[in-house]
Amino acid sequence: MSAQLLEGKAIAAKIKEGLKKEIESLKQKPKLVSIQVGENSASEVYIKAQKKNAENLGIIYELKTLELGVMQDILIEKIKSLNRDKGISGIIVQLPLPKGIDHRVVMSAISPEKDAEGVHPENLGHVLLGDPKLAPCTARAAMELIESTGTEFYGKEAVIVGHSEIVGKPLSLLLLNKFVTTTVCHIATGERGVLPEHIKRAEILVVAVGKAEIVKGEWIKEGAIVIDVGINRAGDKLVGDVEFEKAKERAAFITPVPGGVGPLTVTMLMRNVVNAFKMQHRS
Ligand code: NAD
């Protein structure tokens, strides 16, 4: 059996069609401001994708670049002035931030209503309480991909590899809210040598580690849904965290890398901006 590919682009296109119509019906265009501190080739790629997606949908996108040596206080002041600006619907701070700037303090300075990436503690709290408002984009993207398979969530066995604040942890809560039995693995699971044991049980497997093909094809449960969040450079191509060629012979559904989670993550960002706009203009 060869798995069905979960093409993020196709699912993203449908969601974007709906978003575009929704934006056209708004009295005012939503605006997303992106803050970058210094130059960083990794974030350049994301900024380009964000700008293109925003503009195609009718969202105004503005990039504000601060010089590398900027102090945390100045960055926070900048965020606070954007919080006060009624013309701005969403704020995103590009990571990584330079040494000496605490990203947690910075993310917490963004108004929860303008938190386009869904990383403010208040928004993470809503995810925990089972009432997500602006949820972390990559975790939401993984959920959209799983939902697109039409699977029944209730009582399923899911394994997430990776426990970051933007993917693994919030995704575990989104799955728990749907009564999925959820195991979260991380570095200590790997070091203990028990990753295969956990993964072999997974009817839904999500891997977000950032190590090329760390999950072997032979560990995949027959008929599993496999969401590969990882993006790793291998020579001149990109590969995921899952050994794709072997895994696709066992899985029922699998995301390609690139073209799986990535296109949906940026779409979820756009959806958050539209939802943020609507929350701010509720009356
Ligand atoms: P992170 O570095 O914050 O976390 C990595 C996680 O992997 C941690 O939980 C760590 O404990 C775990 N880990 C490390 N080594 C392990 C091992 N040997 N066995 C088991 N677990 C191990 O990562 P992140 O920010 O969540 O990103 C993970 C990957 O996802 C990266 O490749 C990143 O580029 C990618 N990513 C993709 C998107 C997208 O839209 N496609 C978005 C965000 C992140």
Coordinates of N, CA, C and O and ligand atoms in Angstrom, one line a residue, residues 138 161-164 166-167 186-187 190 195 208-211 214 229-232 261-262 265, ligand 1:
T138 N 1.3 26.5 13.6 CA 1.8 25.2 13.1 C 0.9 24.1 13.8 O 0.6 23.1 13.1
V161 N 6.0 13.7 18.4 CA 7.4 13.7 18.8 C 7.8 15.2 18.7 O 7.8 15.8 17.6
G162 N 8.3 15.7 19.8 CA 8.6 17.1 19.9 C 7.7 17.8 20.9 O 6.5 17.7 20.7
H163 N 8.2 18.6 21.8 CA 7.4 19.2 22.8 C 7.6 20.7 22.9 O 7.6 21.4 23.9
S164 N 7.8 21.4 21.7 CA 8.0 22.8 21.7 C 6.7 23.6 22.0 O 5.6 23.0 21.9
I166 N 5.5 25.9 20.3 CA 4.7 26.3 19.1 C 4.0 25.1 18.4 O 3.1 25.3 17.7
V167 N 4.6 23.9 18.7 CA 4.0 22.8 17.9 C 3.5 21.7 18.9 O 2.3 21.6 19.2
H186 N 9.9 13.4 23.4 CA 10.8 14.5 23.3 C 12.3 13.9 23.4 O 12.4 12.7 23.3
I187 N 13.2 14.8 23.6 CA 14.6 14.4 23.6 C 14.9 13.2 24.6 O 15.6 12.3 24.3
G190 N 13.9 9.9 23.2 CA 14.8 9.5 22.2 C 16.1 8.9 22.9 O 16.5 7.8 22.5
L195 N 11.7 5.6 21.5 CA 10.8 6.2 20.5 C 10.0 5.2 19.7 O 8.8 5.4 19.5
A208 N 7.8 16.7 15.1 CA 8.3 18.1 15.0 C 9.6 18.2 15.8 O 9.6 18.6 17.0
V209 N 10.6 17.7 15.2 CA 11.9 17.6 15.9 C 13.0 18.5 15.3 O 13.7 19.3 16.0
G210 N 13.1 18.4 14.0 CA 14.1 19.2 13.3 C 15.4 18.4 13.1 O 16.5 18.9 13.1
K211 N 15.3 17.0 13.0 CA 16.4 16.2 12.7 C 16.0 15.2 11.5 O 15.0 14.5 11.6
I214 N 14.7 11.2 11.4 CA 14.9 10.6 12.7 C 13.9 9.4 13.0 O 14.2 8.5 13.7
V229 N 6.3 17.6 10.4 CA 6.4 19.1 10.6 C 7.9 19.5 10.2 O 8.1 20.6 9.8
G230 N 8.8 18.6 10.4 CA 10.3 19.0 10.3 C 10.7 19.4 9.0 O 10.1 19.0 7.9
I231 N 11.6 20.4 8.9 CA 12.2 20.9 7.7 C 13.7 20.8 7.9 O 14.2 21.5 8.8
N232 N 14.4 20.0 7.1 CA 15.8 19.9 7.3 C 16.5 19.9 5.9 O 16.0 19.4 4.9
V261 N 3.0 20.6 5.7 CA 2.6 21.5 6.8 C 2.9 23.0 6.5 O 2.1 23.9 6.8
G262 N 4.0 23.3 5.8 CA 4.4 24.7 5.6 C 3.4 25.6 5.0 O 3.0 26.6 5.6
T265 N 0.7 26.4 7.5 CA 1.1 27.2 8.7 C 0.9 28.7 8.3 O 0.3 29.4 9.1
Ligands
NAD1 P1 12.3 22.8 18.8 O1 13.7 22.8 18.5 O2 11.7 23.9 19.6 O3 12.0 21.4 19.5 C1 12.5 20.2 19.1 C2 11.8 19.1 19.8 O4 12.4 17.9 19.4 C3 12.0 19.2 21.4 O5 10.8 18.9 22.0 C4 13.1 18.2 21.6 O6 13.0 17.6 22.9 C5 12.7 17.1 20.6 N1 13.9 16.3 20.2 C6 15.1 16.6 19.9 N2 15.9 15.5 19.6 C7 15.1 14.5 19.8 C8 15.3 13.1 19.7 N3 16.4 12.6 19.4 N4 14.2 12.3 19.9 C9 13.0 12.8 20.2 N5 12.8 14.1 20.4 C10 13.8 14.9 20.1 O7 11.6 22.6 17.4 P2 10.3 23.3 16.7 O8 10.4 24.8 16.8 O9 9.0 22.7 17.2 O10 10.6 22.8 15.3 C11 10.7 21.4 15.0 C12 10.9 21.3 13.5 O11 9.7 21.7 12.8 C13 12.0 22.1 12.8 O12 12.6 21.3 11.8 C14 11.3 23.3 12.3 O13 12.0 23.9 11.2 C15 10.0 22.7 11.9 N6 8.9 23.7 11.8 C16 8.2 23.7 10.7 C17 7.1 24.5 10.6 C18 6.3 24.5 9.3 O14 5.4 25.4 9.1 N7 6.5 23.5 8.5 C19 6.8 25.4 11.6 C20 7.5 25.3 12.8 C21 8.6 24.5 12.9

